[in-house]
């Protein structure tokens, strides 16, 4: 099979635990790019966070950001999905506020928060971008007037709290959103039917690439739809068990250049 697109999750997959791209992985992706294969960063990160990784790779990358709800080809947005501002209000009131947690809100290149805690400060340090502190009601009203809304919401907290919030939110059966964990501390909430798998399909449609001509890499629940949609779905050695079960191949861990090992196998 001739592969034409490689889709990689960023944190826990492309990056090692020190938040760096291992040298062997950089070299393998450069070789793949030299073969004419497109590289896509399919990530829960906002564009500012994806830009940092693209610069470290020194490769032009397609960037499917905010869990695939905002896709950039170069500087051009080629696909975006919104959720209704009223849903944002409800999630803030029922889940973030009641648990004393900030709500993270993403639209395009913007990052908003309702407050700053240790998880927000950690993200600022990682992606080197300061969010704007907002009032949810004012932001919702503004977006209702514009006919837009957030691309993605996120609630961060200790694993037990995040797991409980996810369970309660699923039991509430909100009609317009889906959700998945991108780590044990992060619950990502996005428009119904929008997944990393659909982001992969949108990129393929734009570039006229067949799904079977793609390889995808991931490690967390958020990555499962992408691994299932790709021609070859690869789970990292450090992936959660559900991801390994959904994959076609399990490679080495993110700390052991697992992407390079798998690309050597498949390319």
GROMACS .gro file of N, CA and C in nm, residues 31-152:
model
  366
   31UNK      N    1   1.164   1.200   0.655
   31UNK     CA    2   1.178   1.105   0.543
   31UNK      C    3   1.042   1.082   0.476
   32UNK      N    4   0.938   1.065   0.558
   32UNK     CA    5   0.804   1.044   0.502
   32UNK      C    6   0.760   1.164   0.420
   33UNK      N    7   0.786   1.284   0.473
   33UNK     CA    8   0.750   1.405   0.398
   33UNK      C    9   0.828   1.412   0.267
   34UNK      N   10   0.954   1.372   0.270
   34UNK     CA   11   1.035   1.369   0.149
   34UNK      C   12   0.984   1.271   0.045
   35UNK      N   13   0.906   1.171   0.091
   35UNK     CA   14   0.844   1.075  -0.001
   35UNK      C   15   0.711   1.128  -0.057
   36UNK      N   16   0.676   1.250  -0.018
   36UNK     CA   17   0.552   1.308  -0.068
   36UNK      C   18   0.432   1.281   0.020
   37UNK      N   19   0.454   1.228   0.141
   37UNK     CA   20   0.344   1.197   0.233
   37UNK      C   21   0.311   1.321   0.316
   38UNK      N   22   0.183   1.356   0.322
   38UNK     CA   23   0.139   1.470   0.404
   38UNK      C   24   0.143   1.431   0.552
   39UNK      N   25   0.178   1.528   0.637
   39UNK     CA   26   0.181   1.509   0.781
   39UNK      C   27   0.073   1.596   0.844
   40UNK      N   28  -0.013   1.538   0.925
   40UNK     CA   29  -0.119   1.613   0.993
   40UNK      C   30  -0.107   1.595   1.143
   41UNK      N   31  -0.108   1.706   1.215
   41UNK     CA   32  -0.116   1.704   1.361
   41UNK      C   33  -0.264   1.709   1.397
   42UNK      N   34  -0.316   1.599   1.451
   42UNK     CA   35  -0.459   1.591   1.485
   42UNK      C   36  -0.465   1.589   1.637
   43UNK      N   37  -0.499   1.702   1.695
   43UNK     CA   38  -0.471   1.724   1.836
   43UNK      C   39  -0.583   1.797   1.908
   44UNK      N   40  -0.590   1.775   2.037
   44UNK     CA   41  -0.680   1.854   2.120
   44UNK      C   42  -0.627   1.994   2.143
   45UNK      N   43  -0.500   2.019   2.112
   45UNK     CA   44  -0.439   2.149   2.133
   45UNK      C   45  -0.504   2.255   2.043
   46UNK      N   46  -0.501   2.378   2.090
   46UNK     CA   47  -0.542   2.491   2.007
   46UNK      C   48  -0.429   2.523   1.909
   47UNK      N   49  -0.455   2.606   1.807
   47UNK     CA   50  -0.352   2.632   1.706
   47UNK      C   51  -0.217   2.679   1.760
   48UNK      N   52  -0.218   2.766   1.863
   48UNK     CA   53  -0.090   2.814   1.917
   48UNK      C   54  -0.004   2.698   1.966
   49UNK      N   55  -0.068   2.597   2.027
   49UNK     CA   56   0.005   2.481   2.075
   49UNK      C   57   0.054   2.392   1.961
   50UNK      N   58  -0.028   2.380   1.856
   50UNK     CA   59   0.013   2.300   1.739
   50UNK      C   60   0.125   2.370   1.662
   51UNK      N   61   0.121   2.504   1.657
   51UNK     CA   62   0.226   2.579   1.588
   51UNK      C   63   0.363   2.551   1.647
   52UNK      N   64   0.370   2.541   1.780
   52UNK     CA   65   0.499   2.512   1.846
   52UNK      C   66   0.556   2.379   1.799
   53UNK      N   67   0.470   2.280   1.787
   53UNK     CA   68   0.515   2.147   1.746
   53UNK      C   69   0.557   2.148   1.600
   54UNK      N   70   0.481   2.217   1.517
   54UNK     CA   71   0.517   2.228   1.375
   54UNK      C   72   0.655   2.290   1.359
   55UNK      N   73   0.682   2.394   1.438
   55UNK     CA   74   0.814   2.459   1.430
   55UNK      C   75   0.925   2.364   1.476
   56UNK      N   76   0.897   2.284   1.580
   56UNK     CA   77   0.998   2.189   1.627
   56UNK      C   78   1.028   2.083   1.522
   57UNK      N   79   0.925   2.041   1.450
   57UNK     CA   80   0.944   1.941   1.345
   57UNK      C   81   1.016   1.998   1.223
   58UNK      N   82   1.004   2.131   1.204
   58UNK     CA   83   1.058   2.198   1.084
   58UNK      C   84   0.999   2.138   0.956
   59UNK      N   85   0.870   2.106   0.965
   59UNK     CA   86   0.796   2.051   0.851
   59UNK      C   87   0.663   2.123   0.839
   60UNK      N   88   0.618   2.150   0.716
   60UNK     CA   89   0.482   2.204   0.703
   60UNK      C   90   0.380   2.095   0.736
   61UNK      N   91   0.291   2.125   0.830
   61UNK     CA   92   0.192   2.026   0.875
   61UNK      C   93   0.051   2.080   0.857
   62UNK      N   94  -0.041   1.991   0.821
   62UNK     CA   95  -0.182   2.022   0.836
   62UNK      C   96  -0.210   2.017   0.985
   63UNK      N   97  -0.291   2.111   1.036
   63UNK     CA   98  -0.315   2.115   1.180
   63UNK      C   99  -0.466   2.105   1.205
   64UNK      N  100  -0.509   1.988   1.251
   64UNK     CA  101  -0.648   1.967   1.292
   64UNK      C  102  -0.653   1.989   1.442
   65UNK      N  103  -0.691   2.111   1.482
   65UNK     CA  104  -0.679   2.154   1.621
   65UNK      C  105  -0.811   2.142   1.696
   66UNK      N  106  -0.802   2.160   1.828
   66UNK     CA  107  -0.921   2.158   1.914
   66UNK      C  108  -1.005   2.034   1.888
   67UNK      N  109  -0.938   1.918   1.892
   67UNK     CA  110  -1.002   1.788   1.871
   67UNK      C  111  -1.061   1.773   1.732
   68UNK      N  112  -1.001   1.844   1.634
   68UNK     CA  113  -1.045   1.831   1.495
   68UNK      C  114  -1.157   1.925   1.456
   69UNK      N  115  -1.193   2.020   1.543
   69UNK     CA  116  -1.303   2.111   1.513
   69UNK      C  117  -1.258   2.235   1.436
   70UNK      N  118  -1.126   2.253   1.424
   70UNK     CA  119  -1.072   2.370   1.356
   70UNK      C  120  -0.947   2.324   1.280
   71UNK      N  121  -0.958   2.314   1.148
   71UNK     CA  122  -0.851   2.253   1.068
   71UNK      C  123  -0.785   2.359   0.981
   72UNK      N  124  -0.651   2.364   0.990
   72UNK     CA  125  -0.573   2.462   0.916
   72UNK      C  126  -0.484   2.394   0.812
   73UNK      N  127  -0.487   2.447   0.691
   73UNK     CA  128  -0.394   2.408   0.586
   73UNK      C  129  -0.310   2.532   0.560
   74UNK      N  130  -0.187   2.532   0.610
   74UNK     CA  131  -0.110   2.656   0.614
   74UNK      C  132  -0.178   2.749   0.713
   75UNK      N  133  -0.205   2.872   0.670
   75UNK     CA  134  -0.275   2.968   0.756
   75UNK      C  135  -0.425   2.974   0.725
   76UNK      N  136  -0.469   2.890   0.632
   76UNK     CA  137  -0.610   2.894   0.590
   76UNK      C  138  -0.693   2.790   0.665
   77UNK      N  139  -0.804   2.833   0.723
   77UNK     CA  140  -0.897   2.739   0.786
   77UNK      C  141  -0.977   2.669   0.676
   78UNK      N  142  -0.968   2.538   0.669
   78UNK     CA  143  -1.038   2.463   0.565
   78UNK      C  144  -1.163   2.392   0.618
   79UNK      N  145  -1.179   2.391   0.752
   79UNK     CA  146  -1.295   2.323   0.809
   79UNK      C  147  -1.311   2.368   0.954
   80UNK      N  148  -1.434   2.401   0.993
   80UNK     CA  149  -1.459   2.437   1.133
   80UNK      C  150  -1.598   2.392   1.174
   81UNK      N  151  -1.612   2.359   1.301
   81UNK     CA  152  -1.740   2.315   1.357
   81UNK      C  153  -1.764   2.390   1.488
   82UNK      N  154  -1.891   2.432   1.510
   82UNK     CA  155  -1.927   2.504   1.631
   82UNK      C  156  -2.032   2.427   1.711
   83UNK      N  157  -2.039   2.457   1.842
   83UNK     CA  158  -2.154   2.414   1.921
   83UNK      C  159  -2.233   2.538   1.961
   84UNK      N  160  -2.357   2.520   2.000
   84UNK     CA  161  -2.443   2.632   2.034
   84UNK      C  162  -2.396   2.699   2.165
   85UNK      N  163  -2.400   2.833   2.170
   85UNK     CA  164  -2.359   2.901   2.295
   85UNK      C  165  -2.442   2.859   2.416
   86UNK      N  166  -2.570   2.824   2.394
   86UNK     CA  167  -2.654   2.780   2.506
   86UNK      C  168  -2.602   2.653   2.571
   87UNK      N  169  -2.542   2.565   2.492
   87UNK     CA  170  -2.482   2.443   2.545
   87UNK      C  171  -2.363   2.477   2.634
   88UNK      N  172  -2.285   2.575   2.590
   88UNK     CA  173  -2.172   2.621   2.670
   88UNK      C  174  -2.218   2.673   2.805
   89UNK      N  175  -2.325   2.751   2.806
   89UNK     CA  176  -2.382   2.802   2.932
   89UNK      C  177  -2.418   2.687   3.026
   90UNK      N  178  -2.486   2.586   2.971
   90UNK     CA  179  -2.534   2.475   3.053
   90UNK      C  180  -2.418   2.394   3.110
   91UNK      N  181  -2.318   2.368   3.028
   91UNK     CA  182  -2.204   2.290   3.075
   91UNK      C  183  -2.126   2.367   3.182
   92UNK      N  184  -2.113   2.497   3.163
   92UNK     CA  185  -2.045   2.577   3.264
   92UNK      C  186  -2.120   2.573   3.397
   93UNK      N  187  -2.252   2.595   3.391
   93UNK     CA  188  -2.332   2.602   3.514
   93UNK      C  189  -2.341   2.468   3.586
   94UNK      N  190  -2.370   2.363   3.508
   94UNK     CA  191  -2.399   2.232   3.567
   94UNK      C  192  -2.276   2.152   3.604
   95UNK      N  193  -2.165   2.177   3.539
   95UNK     CA  194  -2.049   2.090   3.560
   95UNK      C  195  -1.924   2.164   3.607
   96UNK      N  196  -1.885   2.272   3.539
   96UNK     CA  197  -1.764   2.343   3.581
   96UNK      C  198  -1.787   2.420   3.711
   97UNK      N  199  -1.889   2.506   3.711
   97UNK     CA  200  -1.915   2.591   3.827
   97UNK      C  201  -1.946   2.509   3.953
   98UNK      N  202  -2.030   2.407   3.937
   98UNK     CA  203  -2.069   2.325   4.053
   98UNK      C  204  -1.952   2.250   4.114
   99UNK      N  205  -1.849   2.225   4.034
   99UNK     CA  206  -1.732   2.153   4.084
   99UNK      C  207  -1.615   2.247   4.113
  100UNK      N  208  -1.640   2.378   4.104
  100UNK     CA  209  -1.536   2.475   4.134
  100UNK      C  210  -1.420   2.473   4.038
  101UNK      N  211  -1.448   2.440   3.909
  101UNK     CA  212  -1.342   2.430   3.808
  101UNK      C  213  -1.363   2.534   3.698
  102UNK      N  214  -1.255   2.587   3.643
  102UNK     CA  215  -1.269   2.676   3.528
  102UNK      C  216  -1.320   2.599   3.406
  103UNK      N  217  -1.394   2.666   3.320
  103UNK     CA  218  -1.428   2.610   3.189
  103UNK      C  219  -1.332   2.670   3.088
  104UNK      N  220  -1.268   2.583   3.010
  104UNK     CA  221  -1.182   2.628   2.901
  104UNK      C  222  -1.268   2.633   2.775
  105UNK      N  223  -1.256   2.741   2.699
  105UNK     CA  224  -1.341   2.765   2.582
  105UNK      C  225  -1.250   2.799   2.464
  106UNK      N  226  -1.271   2.731   2.352
  106UNK     CA  227  -1.187   2.752   2.234
  106UNK      C  228  -1.271   2.791   2.113
  107UNK      N  229  -1.226   2.894   2.043
  107UNK     CA  230  -1.286   2.928   1.914
  107UNK      C  231  -1.175   2.979   1.823
  108UNK      N  232  -1.157   2.911   1.710
  108UNK     CA  233  -1.050   2.950   1.619
  108UNK      C  234  -0.915   2.949   1.688
  109UNK      N  235  -0.845   3.061   1.680
  109UNK     CA  236  -0.714   3.072   1.745
  109UNK      C  237  -0.722   3.125   1.888
  110UNK      N  238  -0.843   3.147   1.937
  110UNK     CA  239  -0.862   3.207   2.069
  110UNK      C  240  -0.884   3.101   2.177
  111UNK      N  241  -0.832   3.133   2.296
  111UNK     CA  242  -0.853   3.049   2.414
  111UNK      C  243  -0.906   3.138   2.526
  112UNK      N  244  -1.022   3.101   2.579
  112UNK     CA  245  -1.084   3.174   2.689
  112UNK      C  246  -1.097   3.081   2.810
  113UNK      N  247  -1.091   3.137   2.929
  113UNK     CA  248  -1.118   3.060   3.051
  113UNK      C  249  -1.205   3.143   3.144
  114UNK      N  250  -1.279   3.074   3.230
  114UNK     CA  251  -1.361   3.146   3.327
  114UNK      C  252  -1.284   3.179   3.454
  115UNK      N  253  -1.169   3.117   3.472
  115UNK     CA  254  -1.083   3.143   3.588
  115UNK      C  255  -0.949   3.077   3.559
  116UNK      N  256  -0.850   3.103   3.644
  116UNK     CA  257  -0.717   3.044   3.628
  116UNK      C  258  -0.686   2.957   3.749
  117UNK      N  259  -0.651   2.830   3.722
  117UNK     CA  260  -0.607   2.739   3.829
  117UNK      C  261  -0.476   2.675   3.788
  118UNK      N  262  -0.434   2.574   3.859
  118UNK     CA  263  -0.303   2.513   3.832
  118UNK      C  264  -0.299   2.447   3.694
  119UNK      N  265  -0.410   2.391   3.649
  119UNK     CA  266  -0.413   2.326   3.518
  119UNK      C  267  -0.403   2.430   3.406
  120UNK      N  268  -0.470   2.543   3.422
  120UNK     CA  269  -0.459   2.651   3.324
  120UNK      C  270  -0.315   2.703   3.321
  121UNK      N  271  -0.256   2.725   3.438
  121UNK     CA  272  -0.119   2.775   3.443
  121UNK      C  273  -0.022   2.676   3.378
  122UNK      N  274  -0.044   2.547   3.398
  122UNK     CA  275   0.042   2.446   3.336
  122UNK      C  276   0.032   2.453   3.184
  123UNK      N  277  -0.091   2.470   3.132
  123UNK     CA  278  -0.110   2.479   2.987
  123UNK      C  279  -0.045   2.604   2.930
  124UNK      N  280  -0.056   2.716   3.002
  124UNK     CA  281   0.009   2.840   2.959
  124UNK      C  282   0.159   2.817   2.942
  125UNK      N  283   0.218   2.746   3.037
  125UNK     CA  284   0.362   2.720   3.032
  125UNK      C  285   0.398   2.631   2.914
  126UNK      N  286   0.312   2.533   2.885
  126UNK     CA  287   0.341   2.439   2.775
  126UNK      C  288   0.329   2.506   2.639
  127UNK      N  289   0.218   2.577   2.615
  127UNK     CA  290   0.193   2.630   2.480
  127UNK      C  291   0.233   2.777   2.465
  128UNK      N  292   0.273   2.840   2.577
  128UNK     CA  293   0.320   2.979   2.574
  128UNK      C  294   0.216   3.073   2.515
  129UNK      N  295   0.096   3.060   2.566
  129UNK     CA  296  -0.016   3.143   2.520
  129UNK      C  297  -0.104   3.175   2.639
  130UNK      N  298  -0.139   3.303   2.655
  130UNK     CA  299  -0.221   3.346   2.768
  130UNK      C  300  -0.368   3.350   2.726
  131UNK      N  301  -0.455   3.280   2.800
  131UNK     CA  302  -0.598   3.287   2.768
  131UNK      C  303  -0.658   3.417   2.818
  132UNK      N  304  -0.775   3.449   2.764
  132UNK     CA  305  -0.851   3.566   2.810
  132UNK      C  306  -0.956   3.518   2.911
  133UNK      N  307  -0.961   3.583   3.026
  133UNK     CA  308  -1.061   3.548   3.128
  133UNK      C  309  -1.194   3.614   3.090
  134UNK      N  310  -1.301   3.535   3.083
  134UNK     CA  311  -1.429   3.585   3.032
  134UNK      C  312  -1.544   3.549   3.125
  135UNK      N  313  -1.653   3.622   3.106
  135UNK     CA  314  -1.781   3.588   3.167
  135UNK      C  315  -1.859   3.507   3.065
  136UNK      N  316  -1.901   3.386   3.102
  136UNK     CA  317  -1.966   3.295   3.007
  136UNK      C  318  -2.093   3.357   2.948
  137UNK      N  319  -2.172   3.422   3.030
  137UNK     CA  320  -2.297   3.479   2.982
  137UNK      C  321  -2.272   3.587   2.876
  138UNK      N  322  -2.176   3.674   2.902
  138UNK     CA  323  -2.144   3.780   2.805
  138UNK      C  324  -2.091   3.721   2.675
  139UNK      N  325  -2.004   3.620   2.686
  139UNK     CA  326  -1.948   3.557   2.566
  139UNK      C  327  -2.057   3.486   2.487
  140UNK      N  328  -2.146   3.416   2.557
  140UNK     CA  329  -2.256   3.345   2.490
  140UNK      C  330  -2.346   3.443   2.416
  141UNK      N  331  -2.379   3.554   2.479
  141UNK     CA  332  -2.465   3.654   2.413
  141UNK      C  333  -2.399   3.710   2.288
  142UNK      N  334  -2.269   3.737   2.296
  142UNK     CA  335  -2.195   3.789   2.181
  142UNK      C  336  -2.197   3.689   2.066
  143UNK      N  337  -2.175   3.562   2.096
  143UNK     CA  338  -2.173   3.460   1.991
  143UNK      C  339  -2.312   3.433   1.935
  144UNK      N  340  -2.414   3.444   2.017
  144UNK     CA  341  -2.551   3.428   1.966
  144UNK      C  342  -2.584   3.538   1.866
  145UNK      N  343  -2.536   3.657   1.892
  145UNK     CA  344  -2.557   3.767   1.797
  145UNK      C  345  -2.480   3.744   1.667
  146UNK      N  346  -2.363   3.683   1.678
  146UNK     CA  347  -2.279   3.656   1.559
  146UNK      C  348  -2.321   3.530   1.485
  147UNK      N  349  -2.401   3.445   1.549
  147UNK     CA  350  -2.439   3.318   1.488
  147UNK      C  351  -2.328   3.216   1.490
  148UNK      N  352  -2.236   3.228   1.589
  148UNK     CA  353  -2.127   3.131   1.601
  148UNK      C  354  -2.131   3.068   1.740
  149UNK      N  355  -2.020   3.009   1.781
  149UNK     CA  356  -2.011   2.946   1.912
  149UNK      C  357  -1.873   2.889   1.930
  150UNK      N  358  -1.850   2.817   2.039
  150UNK     CA  359  -1.717   2.758   2.061
  150UNK      C  360  -1.694   2.636   1.972
  151UNK      N  361  -1.567   2.616   1.936
  151UNK     CA  362  -1.531   2.492   1.868
  151UNK      C  363  -1.524   2.376   1.966
  152UNK      N  364  -1.477   2.408   2.088
  152UNK     CA  365  -1.453   2.302   2.187
  152UNK      C  366  -1.454   2.362   2.326
   0.00000   0.00000   0.00000
